[in-house]
Amino acid sequence: MKITAKLLSKILNGTIEGDPEAVVFGPSKIEEGKPGTISFLSNPKYESYAYTTEASILLVAKDFQAQKPVKPTLIRVLDVYASVAKLLEYFGEGKPSWRGIDEQAFIDPKAEIGEEVSVGKFSIISKSAKIGKGSVIYPQVFIDERVEIGENCILYPGAKIYRDTQIGNACILHANVVVGSDGFGFAPQQDGHYKKIPQIGKVIIEDEVEIGANTVIDRATMGATIIRKGVKLDNLIQIAHNVEIGAHTAIAAQAGIAGSTKIGEKCLIGGQAGFVGHIEIANGTKVQAQSGINKAIKEENTAIYGSPAMPYNDYLRSYAIFRRLPDLSRQVAELKKEIAALKK
Amino acid sequence: MKITAKLLSKILNGTIEGDPEAVVFGPSKIEEGKPGTISFLSNPKYESYAYTTEASILLVAKDFQAQKPVKPTLIRVLDVYASVAKLLEYFGEGKPSWRGIDEQAFIDPKAEIGEEVSVGKFSIISKSAKIGKGSVIYPQVFIDERVEIGENCILYPGAKIYRDTQIGNACILHANVVVGSDGFGFAPQQDGHYKKIPQIGKVIIEDEVEIGANTVIDRATMGATIIRKGVKLDNLIQIAHNVEIGAHTAIAAQAGIAGSTKIGEKCLIGGQAGFVGHIEIANGTKVQAQSGINKAIKEENTAIYGSPAMPYNDYLRSYAIFRRLPDLSRQVAELKKEIAALKK
Amino acid sequence: MKITAKLLSKILNGTIEGDPEAVVFGPSKIEEGKPGTISFLSNPKYESYAYTTEASILLVAKDFQAQKPVKPTLIRVLDVYASVAKLLEYFGEGKPSWRGIDEQAFIDPKAEIGEEVSVGKFSIISKSAKIGKGSVIYPQVFIDERVEIGENCILYPGAKIYRDTQIGNACILHANVVVGSDGFGFAPQQDGHYKKIPQIGKVIIEDEVEIGANTVIDRATMGATIIRKGVKLDNLIQIAHNVEIGAHTAIAAQAGIAGSTKIGEKCLIGGQAGFVGHIEIANGTKVQAQSGINKAIKEENTAIYGSPAMPYNDYLRSYAIFRRLPDLSRQVAELKKEIAALKK
């Protein structure tokens, strides 16, 4: 990558302020920007760095109003993140250099492969599976029978997709993700043994879902485990059988959702949070990291914390007293003595 | 699948009540049953749905006593779950359509492969490994040297089994499970560096164990990490070196057991629970999700909760007060004032 | 393995006390040592077993002073763990029996492979990747473009390394580890949708780092996620984008570190602990298992516990009162009544 501000602004349909001949070789964080790099200002929290960064070019929003002098050449664009993505595409970064169906991939003759699909080495597309146009299946991926994957998806190496799973368009599944494994369903027998309950449902993942590395989504016992449109799942998350995650909900790493629980739309779930099974969580619920949610949340847009979880501010208030419980306990002992003295 | 009640009852050795010519095309959940589907009633909790379901056929236990009129044709069977499993097998569901040793699998000439074993593409069976009769090794599985796997096991894609691991009969290992990785053992040196302690033990998994996707079981430092008969492990669980899990214990997702801890038989461990190392947990212990167990549990069949864990009901009682700690704190402040006034 | 004490002491450059003709067939734990086995005494905690073990040979430190009679033949060595490692190497244990580049591995013509490198079946070394001298890449590993791996590393089966990752010398990555997956970065849009923030940074792993099975380390948004020299990570850990882990820090299983957090050197992090993003943790901090750390720790060498975390001893003291909160609450109610009586 070596490019002038002038050419960049053309690619990004932006407007230049400063030296159009400024040259950059690669990207940098705004707070660490060095000469010869391009930085981005999108989050207003970082605005102060715009006035100190040593980057040669700074990508900013069209309506950015500098409060102080800015040293780099500015390129104003409509959407900073989209511009970064466009730049990366332009330079071919973030995409594999290989294309097409590798000779060492296995595609079952009864699989349906769309146009411009790429399938990497040692990947398997099983019988009656369908891969939509433009999707990229990295190496060492397993796509079982009757799995349907939409258009423009990316499945990173080692992803394993069990039979009958349905995945929408523009989904990204990171390395070693597992989708469609058996739900954890066992019927306890009188002698204490467990009998496996057949897991004959499936998993449905709608459009624009991203799933982090090593996350697991179990198939339904019957029916479907459903991940709605635009959901973002971080790494190492557990989604049990028959769970439904509402559209545009984001869940941080290592959270776990037990069987048949239904999470609303546009929720924000912190890392390592856990939900018991068979409850419903209202739209817009915010769950603090490590919380344990053991009953339904019916009111929308509330924030909860604790294990078991309670309203966020209530938890903080209770925990503030928890921190000084020894003192409270001492006070009570003191009062006891004083009352005993008074009673004499 | 398209089948009459009459034929179904023959396959399942059941008895019909209602129209023997009722036809079904597939399964459904009892609470969502539609005409043309077969539903199952096994858990008595769902009995009410038996009277409202639209399913055409309903599979029930031999001794099921309807309290109200039932619309679907009933088929009475000895064991509902076993019947469902039998049905699925009959229709070839839940089993891969491929069979035998794939040409693109690698089987070391010194490996021992039983009769009717299937090994999928890009799987590896290393030197001196043994695979018992009827076991199915899905694609992209790694079986290292001297691993022994019993009869009728299923290893899903991406499972990685380190050297010397022993697995019994009728075990199921889901995708990307790791068994036999090195225990987390390091000797701190005087300068603060760590020196790796060689992990030369192994893992022994007895019969009828099921292990969820992306779960990890470390090999012992010396001796063996042992998973006893009938244990059921959910997804993303951590079993450290030299742990022993007693027979017929079930552990929910994302729980973690630290080194050398011994869990009893028929325990029920909730999700995201954690155990410190070197403790023993009595048979039949119930551990609430997210609990942290930091000392031995000696009495059998108790329930525990909290971090650190305490008796289940004690935790709930203490937590009930925790929720209103600010109020308790206010009361104490109030009493202080009143006593001060009394003392004047 | 079948070997005399005499030969063993020669291999290990040790000195014998007892019968030089004592023969052993394999290793055993000191507390379970049986005739015909060799045990090791390294941790002084286990010294009492030295006087009761039935092992035929016991490996001890040069300066070990027996307080009672010892039955096995002793071999005194400078470093017990190093001797065990040497023994294992001598007997060819712990190393794959295969060597070299397997015919069924794929090595891109533009990859650089050092001397004495081994690459297993169905592994992929992509364009412009570099593998240093003596490193062992097990089967089914994926090394993406421009990844650099140092000398004498071991990557176990199923490890997936995304593009541009840098790994130092003598690192061990266990099965199904993922390094370099996209950070969890999304910009919320006004309509509640998320837009993916391109993750164009990388991961740098320094020398002598060990990473447990199924652990995930995300690439930086920009810049690098950094794992410093000698860090030991257990299984199923989440390291988010732009995190830095200081040298010689050890982290137990299932812990999670959110984005941009910087952990100091020589810290000890318990299992299932969680850190919020954008905080700094001082060198030598000890974090109890399951703790939730939500603010910076500035003082070095402190111990913390709780969620949110507080000083270790303060948490224990507060939790001791928490356990008897119902009693405290009753006492307060009692005092209230007594005061009311006094006021009359």
PDB file of C-alpha atoms in Angstrom, chain A residues 11-228:
ATOM      1  CA  ILE A  11     -11.608   6.078  -4.227  1.00  0.00           C
ATOM      2  CA  LEU A  12     -13.648   7.073  -1.201  1.00  0.00           C
ATOM      3  CA  ASN A  13     -15.620   9.827  -2.904  1.00  0.00           C
ATOM      4  CA  GLY A  14     -14.384  12.212  -0.192  1.00  0.00           C
ATOM      5  CA  THR A  15     -13.109  15.784  -0.048  1.00  0.00           C
ATOM      6  CA  ILE A  16      -9.552  16.793   0.845  1.00  0.00           C
ATOM      7  CA  GLU A  17      -8.412  19.440   3.274  1.00  0.00           C
ATOM      8  CA  GLY A  18      -4.642  19.919   3.242  1.00  0.00           C
ATOM      9  CA  ASP A  19      -1.866  18.510   1.068  1.00  0.00           C
ATOM     10  CA  PRO A  20      -3.359  16.321  -1.703  1.00  0.00           C
ATOM     11  CA  GLU A  21       0.099  14.858  -2.362  1.00  0.00           C
ATOM     12  CA  ALA A  22       0.506  13.447   1.182  1.00  0.00           C
ATOM     13  CA  VAL A  23       1.552   9.792   0.838  1.00  0.00           C
ATOM     14  CA  VAL A  24       0.711   6.911   3.195  1.00  0.00           C
ATOM     15  CA  PHE A  25       1.932   3.315   3.385  1.00  0.00           C
ATOM     16  CA  GLY A  26      -0.487   1.759   5.828  1.00  0.00           C
ATOM     17  CA  PRO A  27      -3.037   2.328   8.587  1.00  0.00           C
ATOM     18  CA  SER A  28      -2.428   3.288  12.214  1.00  0.00           C
ATOM     19  CA  LYS A  29      -4.458   3.919  15.346  1.00  0.00           C
ATOM     20  CA  ILE A  30      -5.168   7.639  15.740  1.00  0.00           C
ATOM     21  CA  GLU A  31      -3.493   7.718  19.158  1.00  0.00           C
ATOM     22  CA  GLU A  32      -0.347   6.075  17.765  1.00  0.00           C
ATOM     23  CA  GLY A  33      -0.368   7.579  14.268  1.00  0.00           C
ATOM     24  CA  LYS A  34       3.069   8.055  12.704  1.00  0.00           C
ATOM     25  CA  PRO A  35       4.124   9.924   9.574  1.00  0.00           C
ATOM     26  CA  GLY A  36       3.389   7.891   6.453  1.00  0.00           C
ATOM     27  CA  THR A  37       0.224   6.321   7.930  1.00  0.00           C
ATOM     28  CA  ILE A  38      -3.483   6.971   7.598  1.00  0.00           C
ATOM     29  CA  SER A  39      -5.653   7.111  10.707  1.00  0.00           C
ATOM     30  CA  PHE A  40      -9.416   7.190  11.187  1.00  0.00           C
ATOM     31  CA  LEU A  41     -11.566   9.272  13.505  1.00  0.00           C
ATOM     32  CA  SER A  42     -14.982   7.779  13.949  1.00  0.00           C
ATOM     33  CA  ASN A  43     -15.682   7.560  17.673  1.00  0.00           C
ATOM     34  CA  PRO A  44     -15.958  11.157  19.034  1.00  0.00           C
ATOM     35  CA  LYS A  45     -14.308   9.898  22.260  1.00  0.00           C
ATOM     36  CA  TYR A  46     -11.023   9.918  20.376  1.00  0.00           C
ATOM     37  CA  GLU A  47     -11.381  13.450  18.968  1.00  0.00           C
ATOM     38  CA  SER A  48      -8.575  14.856  21.130  1.00  0.00           C
ATOM     39  CA  TYR A  49      -6.100  12.628  19.279  1.00  0.00           C
ATOM     40  CA  ALA A  50      -7.039  14.352  16.022  1.00  0.00           C
ATOM     41  CA  TYR A  51      -5.077  17.357  17.286  1.00  0.00           C
ATOM     42  CA  THR A  52      -1.992  15.420  18.330  1.00  0.00           C
ATOM     43  CA  THR A  53      -1.712  12.514  15.896  1.00  0.00           C
ATOM     44  CA  GLU A  54       1.393  12.293  13.708  1.00  0.00           C
ATOM     45  CA  ALA A  55      -0.475  10.428  10.952  1.00  0.00           C
ATOM     46  CA  SER A  56      -0.110  11.977   7.495  1.00  0.00           C
ATOM     47  CA  ILE A  57      -3.745  11.535   6.522  1.00  0.00           C
ATOM     48  CA  LEU A  58      -6.817  11.476   8.737  1.00  0.00           C
ATOM     49  CA  LEU A  59     -10.167  10.100   7.601  1.00  0.00           C
ATOM     50  CA  VAL A  60     -13.041  11.990   9.263  1.00  0.00           C
ATOM     51  CA  ALA A  61     -16.815  12.283   8.926  1.00  0.00           C
ATOM     52  CA  LYS A  62     -18.174  14.853   6.474  1.00  0.00           C
ATOM     53  CA  ASP A  63     -19.484  17.048   9.273  1.00  0.00           C
ATOM     54  CA  PHE A  64     -16.443  16.860  11.546  1.00  0.00           C
ATOM     55  CA  GLN A  65     -15.791  20.285  13.078  1.00  0.00           C
ATOM     56  CA  ALA A  66     -12.202  20.672  14.221  1.00  0.00           C
ATOM     57  CA  GLN A  67     -11.995  22.587  17.514  1.00  0.00           C
ATOM     58  CA  LYS A  68      -8.235  23.110  17.177  1.00  0.00           C
ATOM     59  CA  PRO A  69      -5.671  23.026  14.361  1.00  0.00           C
ATOM     60  CA  VAL A  70      -5.249  19.593  12.744  1.00  0.00           C
ATOM     61  CA  LYS A  71      -1.858  18.578  11.342  1.00  0.00           C
ATOM     62  CA  PRO A  72      -2.680  15.684   8.955  1.00  0.00           C
ATOM     63  CA  THR A  73      -4.333  16.102   5.603  1.00  0.00           C
ATOM     64  CA  LEU A  74      -8.048  15.498   6.200  1.00  0.00           C
ATOM     65  CA  ILE A  75     -10.262  13.404   3.945  1.00  0.00           C
ATOM     66  CA  ARG A  76     -13.928  13.927   4.728  1.00  0.00           C
ATOM     67  CA  VAL A  77     -16.213  11.001   3.930  1.00  0.00           C
ATOM     68  CA  LEU A  78     -19.877  10.148   4.478  1.00  0.00           C
ATOM     69  CA  ASP A  79     -19.199   7.009   6.515  1.00  0.00           C
ATOM     70  CA  VAL A  80     -15.801   6.450   8.078  1.00  0.00           C
ATOM     71  CA  TYR A  81     -16.134   2.706   8.775  1.00  0.00           C
ATOM     72  CA  ALA A  82     -17.537   1.981   5.338  1.00  0.00           C
ATOM     73  CA  SER A  83     -14.605   3.912   3.875  1.00  0.00           C
ATOM     74  CA  VAL A  84     -12.111   1.852   5.847  1.00  0.00           C
ATOM     75  CA  ALA A  85     -13.781  -1.318   4.623  1.00  0.00           C
ATOM     76  CA  LYS A  86     -13.701  -0.007   1.063  1.00  0.00           C
ATOM     77  CA  LEU A  87     -10.017   0.840   1.344  1.00  0.00           C
ATOM     78  CA  LEU A  88      -9.191  -2.624   2.619  1.00  0.00           C
ATOM     79  CA  GLU A  89     -11.073  -4.165  -0.233  1.00  0.00           C
ATOM     80  CA  TYR A  90      -9.273  -1.895  -2.678  1.00  0.00           C
ATOM     81  CA  PHE A  91      -5.942  -3.091  -1.403  1.00  0.00           C
ATOM     82  CA  GLY A  92      -7.091  -6.670  -1.311  1.00  0.00           C
ATOM     83  CA  GLU A  93      -6.559  -6.991   2.414  1.00  0.00           C
ATOM     84  CA  GLY A  94      -8.774  -9.158   4.559  1.00  0.00           C
ATOM     85  CA  LYS A  95      -9.577 -11.444   1.649  1.00  0.00           C
ATOM     86  CA  PRO A  96      -7.803 -14.681   0.844  1.00  0.00           C
ATOM     87  CA  SER A  97      -5.536 -14.466  -2.182  1.00  0.00           C
ATOM     88  CA  TRP A  98      -6.933 -17.776  -3.440  1.00  0.00           C
ATOM     89  CA  ARG A  99     -10.257 -18.055  -5.205  1.00  0.00           C
ATOM     90  CA  GLY A 100     -12.549 -20.716  -6.536  1.00  0.00           C
ATOM     91  CA  ILE A 101     -13.011 -24.353  -5.654  1.00  0.00           C
ATOM     92  CA  ASP A 102      -9.723 -25.857  -4.574  1.00  0.00           C
ATOM     93  CA  GLU A 103      -8.802 -29.225  -6.090  1.00  0.00           C
ATOM     94  CA  GLN A 104      -8.291 -30.616  -2.613  1.00  0.00           C
ATOM     95  CA  ALA A 105     -11.738 -29.572  -1.413  1.00  0.00           C
ATOM     96  CA  PHE A 106     -14.458 -32.210  -1.543  1.00  0.00           C
ATOM     97  CA  ILE A 107     -17.756 -31.170  -3.097  1.00  0.00           C
ATOM     98  CA  ASP A 108     -20.436 -33.858  -3.202  1.00  0.00           C
ATOM     99  CA  PRO A 109     -21.894 -34.230  -6.700  1.00  0.00           C
ATOM    100  CA  LYS A 110     -25.323 -33.624  -5.193  1.00  0.00           C
ATOM    101  CA  ALA A 111     -24.321 -30.340  -3.523  1.00  0.00           C
ATOM    102  CA  GLU A 112     -25.398 -27.055  -5.118  1.00  0.00           C
ATOM    103  CA  ILE A 113     -22.624 -24.482  -5.380  1.00  0.00           C
ATOM    104  CA  GLY A 114     -23.493 -20.907  -6.440  1.00  0.00           C
ATOM    105  CA  GLU A 115     -21.476 -18.644  -8.710  1.00  0.00           C
ATOM    106  CA  GLU A 116     -18.185 -17.229  -7.519  1.00  0.00           C
ATOM    107  CA  VAL A 117     -18.099 -19.498  -4.488  1.00  0.00           C
ATOM    108  CA  SER A 118     -14.688 -20.334  -3.028  1.00  0.00           C
ATOM    109  CA  VAL A 119     -14.023 -23.561  -1.137  1.00  0.00           C
ATOM    110  CA  GLY A 120     -10.619 -24.155   0.453  1.00  0.00           C
ATOM    111  CA  LYS A 121      -8.483 -27.270   0.803  1.00  0.00           C
ATOM    112  CA  PHE A 122      -9.718 -30.197   2.895  1.00  0.00           C
ATOM    113  CA  SER A 123     -13.157 -28.616   3.239  1.00  0.00           C
ATOM    114  CA  ILE A 124     -16.207 -30.803   2.714  1.00  0.00           C
ATOM    115  CA  ILE A 125     -19.525 -29.807   1.176  1.00  0.00           C
ATOM    116  CA  SER A 126     -21.835 -32.767   1.726  1.00  0.00           C
ATOM    117  CA  LYS A 127     -24.766 -34.164  -0.218  1.00  0.00           C
ATOM    118  CA  SER A 128     -27.717 -31.840  -0.809  1.00  0.00           C
ATOM    119  CA  ALA A 129     -25.911 -28.874   0.784  1.00  0.00           C
ATOM    120  CA  LYS A 130     -26.306 -25.480  -0.912  1.00  0.00           C
ATOM    121  CA  ILE A 131     -23.764 -22.645  -0.907  1.00  0.00           C
ATOM    122  CA  GLY A 132     -25.011 -19.249  -2.133  1.00  0.00           C
ATOM    123  CA  LYS A 133     -23.297 -16.944  -4.601  1.00  0.00           C
ATOM    124  CA  GLY A 134     -20.049 -15.318  -3.565  1.00  0.00           C
ATOM    125  CA  SER A 135     -19.628 -17.195  -0.289  1.00  0.00           C
ATOM    126  CA  VAL A 136     -16.119 -18.099   0.867  1.00  0.00           C
ATOM    127  CA  ILE A 137     -15.591 -21.421   2.625  1.00  0.00           C
ATOM    128  CA  TYR A 138     -12.073 -21.435   4.070  1.00  0.00           C
ATOM    129  CA  PRO A 139     -10.076 -24.669   4.331  1.00  0.00           C
ATOM    130  CA  GLN A 140     -10.894 -27.507   6.747  1.00  0.00           C
ATOM    131  CA  VAL A 141     -14.542 -26.543   7.069  1.00  0.00           C
ATOM    132  CA  PHE A 142     -17.251 -29.226   7.360  1.00  0.00           C
ATOM    133  CA  ILE A 143     -20.682 -28.631   5.828  1.00  0.00           C
ATOM    134  CA  ASP A 144     -22.981 -31.568   6.475  1.00  0.00           C
ATOM    135  CA  GLU A 145     -25.916 -32.824   4.457  1.00  0.00           C
ATOM    136  CA  ARG A 146     -28.795 -30.487   3.602  1.00  0.00           C
ATOM    137  CA  VAL A 147     -27.060 -27.447   5.116  1.00  0.00           C
ATOM    138  CA  GLU A 148     -28.030 -24.251   3.291  1.00  0.00           C
ATOM    139  CA  ILE A 149     -25.716 -21.254   3.318  1.00  0.00           C
ATOM    140  CA  GLY A 150     -26.755 -17.946   1.731  1.00  0.00           C
ATOM    141  CA  GLU A 151     -24.830 -15.478  -0.401  1.00  0.00           C
ATOM    142  CA  ASN A 152     -21.627 -13.667   0.505  1.00  0.00           C
ATOM    143  CA  CYS A 153     -20.986 -15.582   3.695  1.00  0.00           C
ATOM    144  CA  ILE A 154     -17.511 -16.276   5.092  1.00  0.00           C
ATOM    145  CA  LEU A 155     -16.826 -19.490   7.008  1.00  0.00           C
ATOM    146  CA  TYR A 156     -13.343 -19.461   8.537  1.00  0.00           C
ATOM    147  CA  PRO A 157     -11.179 -22.582   8.900  1.00  0.00           C
ATOM    148  CA  GLY A 158     -12.407 -25.406  11.087  1.00  0.00           C
ATOM    149  CA  ALA A 159     -16.062 -24.305  11.268  1.00  0.00           C
ATOM    150  CA  LYS A 160     -18.280 -27.398  11.597  1.00  0.00           C
ATOM    151  CA  ILE A 161     -21.901 -27.157  10.478  1.00  0.00           C
ATOM    152  CA  TYR A 162     -24.130 -30.124  11.304  1.00  0.00           C
ATOM    153  CA  ARG A 163     -26.896 -31.387   9.021  1.00  0.00           C
ATOM    154  CA  ASP A 164     -29.976 -29.332   8.137  1.00  0.00           C
ATOM    155  CA  THR A 165     -28.602 -26.005   9.427  1.00  0.00           C
ATOM    156  CA  GLN A 166     -29.859 -22.936   7.555  1.00  0.00           C
ATOM    157  CA  ILE A 167     -27.626 -19.872   7.339  1.00  0.00           C
ATOM    158  CA  GLY A 168     -28.741 -16.605   5.681  1.00  0.00           C
ATOM    159  CA  ASN A 169     -26.821 -14.082   3.589  1.00  0.00           C
ATOM    160  CA  ALA A 170     -23.749 -12.082   4.563  1.00  0.00           C
ATOM    161  CA  CYS A 171     -22.997 -14.135   7.683  1.00  0.00           C
ATOM    162  CA  ILE A 172     -19.492 -14.540   9.095  1.00  0.00           C
ATOM    163  CA  LEU A 173     -18.579 -17.646  11.109  1.00  0.00           C
ATOM    164  CA  HIS A 174     -15.146 -17.601  12.681  1.00  0.00           C
ATOM    165  CA  ALA A 175     -12.699 -20.453  13.089  1.00  0.00           C
ATOM    166  CA  ASN A 176     -13.814 -23.639  14.866  1.00  0.00           C
ATOM    167  CA  VAL A 177     -17.405 -22.463  15.350  1.00  0.00           C
ATOM    168  CA  VAL A 178     -19.814 -25.390  15.790  1.00  0.00           C
ATOM    169  CA  VAL A 179     -23.423 -25.038  14.645  1.00  0.00           C
ATOM    170  CA  GLY A 180     -26.054 -27.733  15.007  1.00  0.00           C
ATOM    171  CA  SER A 181     -24.511 -30.042  17.600  1.00  0.00           C
ATOM    172  CA  ASP A 182     -26.978 -32.037  19.675  1.00  0.00           C
ATOM    173  CA  GLY A 183     -28.808 -30.198  22.429  1.00  0.00           C
ATOM    174  CA  PHE A 184     -27.968 -31.333  25.974  1.00  0.00           C
ATOM    175  CA  GLY A 185     -31.111 -33.380  26.452  1.00  0.00           C
ATOM    176  CA  PHE A 186     -31.246 -36.481  28.613  1.00  0.00           C
ATOM    177  CA  ALA A 187     -34.139 -38.138  30.406  1.00  0.00           C
ATOM    178  CA  PRO A 188     -33.131 -39.240  33.915  1.00  0.00           C
ATOM    179  CA  GLN A 189     -34.070 -42.871  34.494  1.00  0.00           C
ATOM    180  CA  GLN A 190     -35.189 -44.326  37.795  1.00  0.00           C
ATOM    181  CA  ASP A 191     -31.804 -45.915  38.403  1.00  0.00           C
ATOM    182  CA  GLY A 192     -30.076 -42.542  37.943  1.00  0.00           C
ATOM    183  CA  HIS A 193     -28.829 -43.246  34.416  1.00  0.00           C
ATOM    184  CA  TYR A 194     -29.557 -40.838  31.603  1.00  0.00           C
ATOM    185  CA  LYS A 195     -31.229 -41.732  28.352  1.00  0.00           C
ATOM    186  CA  LYS A 196     -30.414 -39.514  25.384  1.00  0.00           C
ATOM    187  CA  ILE A 197     -33.391 -37.562  24.033  1.00  0.00           C
ATOM    188  CA  PRO A 198     -33.034 -37.549  20.256  1.00  0.00           C
ATOM    189  CA  GLN A 199     -32.259 -34.042  19.010  1.00  0.00           C
ATOM    190  CA  ILE A 200     -34.111 -33.896  15.722  1.00  0.00           C
ATOM    191  CA  GLY A 201     -34.578 -30.139  15.315  1.00  0.00           C
ATOM    192  CA  LYS A 202     -32.175 -27.797  13.568  1.00  0.00           C
ATOM    193  CA  VAL A 203     -30.537 -24.341  13.662  1.00  0.00           C
ATOM    194  CA  ILE A 204     -31.678 -21.315  11.647  1.00  0.00           C
ATOM    195  CA  ILE A 205     -29.331 -18.336  11.358  1.00  0.00           C
ATOM    196  CA  GLU A 206     -30.722 -15.281   9.588  1.00  0.00           C
ATOM    197  CA  ASP A 207     -28.866 -12.641   7.551  1.00  0.00           C
ATOM    198  CA  GLU A 208     -25.889 -10.568   8.667  1.00  0.00           C
ATOM    199  CA  VAL A 209     -25.084 -12.642  11.737  1.00  0.00           C
ATOM    200  CA  GLU A 210     -21.467 -12.814  12.921  1.00  0.00           C
ATOM    201  CA  ILE A 211     -20.355 -15.668  15.174  1.00  0.00           C
ATOM    202  CA  GLY A 212     -17.060 -15.603  17.062  1.00  0.00           C
ATOM    203  CA  ALA A 213     -14.402 -18.301  17.172  1.00  0.00           C
ATOM    204  CA  ASN A 214     -15.157 -21.537  19.071  1.00  0.00           C
ATOM    205  CA  THR A 215     -18.754 -20.507  19.798  1.00  0.00           C
ATOM    206  CA  VAL A 216     -21.300 -23.353  19.841  1.00  0.00           C
ATOM    207  CA  ILE A 217     -24.960 -23.259  18.782  1.00  0.00           C
ATOM    208  CA  ASP A 218     -26.885 -26.457  19.510  1.00  0.00           C
ATOM    209  CA  ARG A 219     -29.672 -27.780  17.299  1.00  0.00           C
ATOM    210  CA  ALA A 220     -33.207 -27.854  18.703  1.00  0.00           C
ATOM    211  CA  THR A 221     -34.682 -30.950  20.277  1.00  0.00           C
ATOM    212  CA  MET A 222     -37.550 -30.386  17.849  1.00  0.00           C
ATOM    213  CA  GLY A 223     -38.224 -27.231  15.872  1.00  0.00           C
ATOM    214  CA  ALA A 224     -35.331 -24.796  15.597  1.00  0.00           C
ATOM    215  CA  THR A 225     -32.757 -22.842  17.537  1.00  0.00           C
ATOM    216  CA  ILE A 226     -32.992 -19.410  15.902  1.00  0.00           C
ATOM    217  CA  ILE A 227     -30.479 -16.573  15.597  1.00  0.00           C
ATOM    218  CA  ARG A 228     -32.285 -13.568  14.135  1.00  0.00           C
TER     219      ARG A 228
END
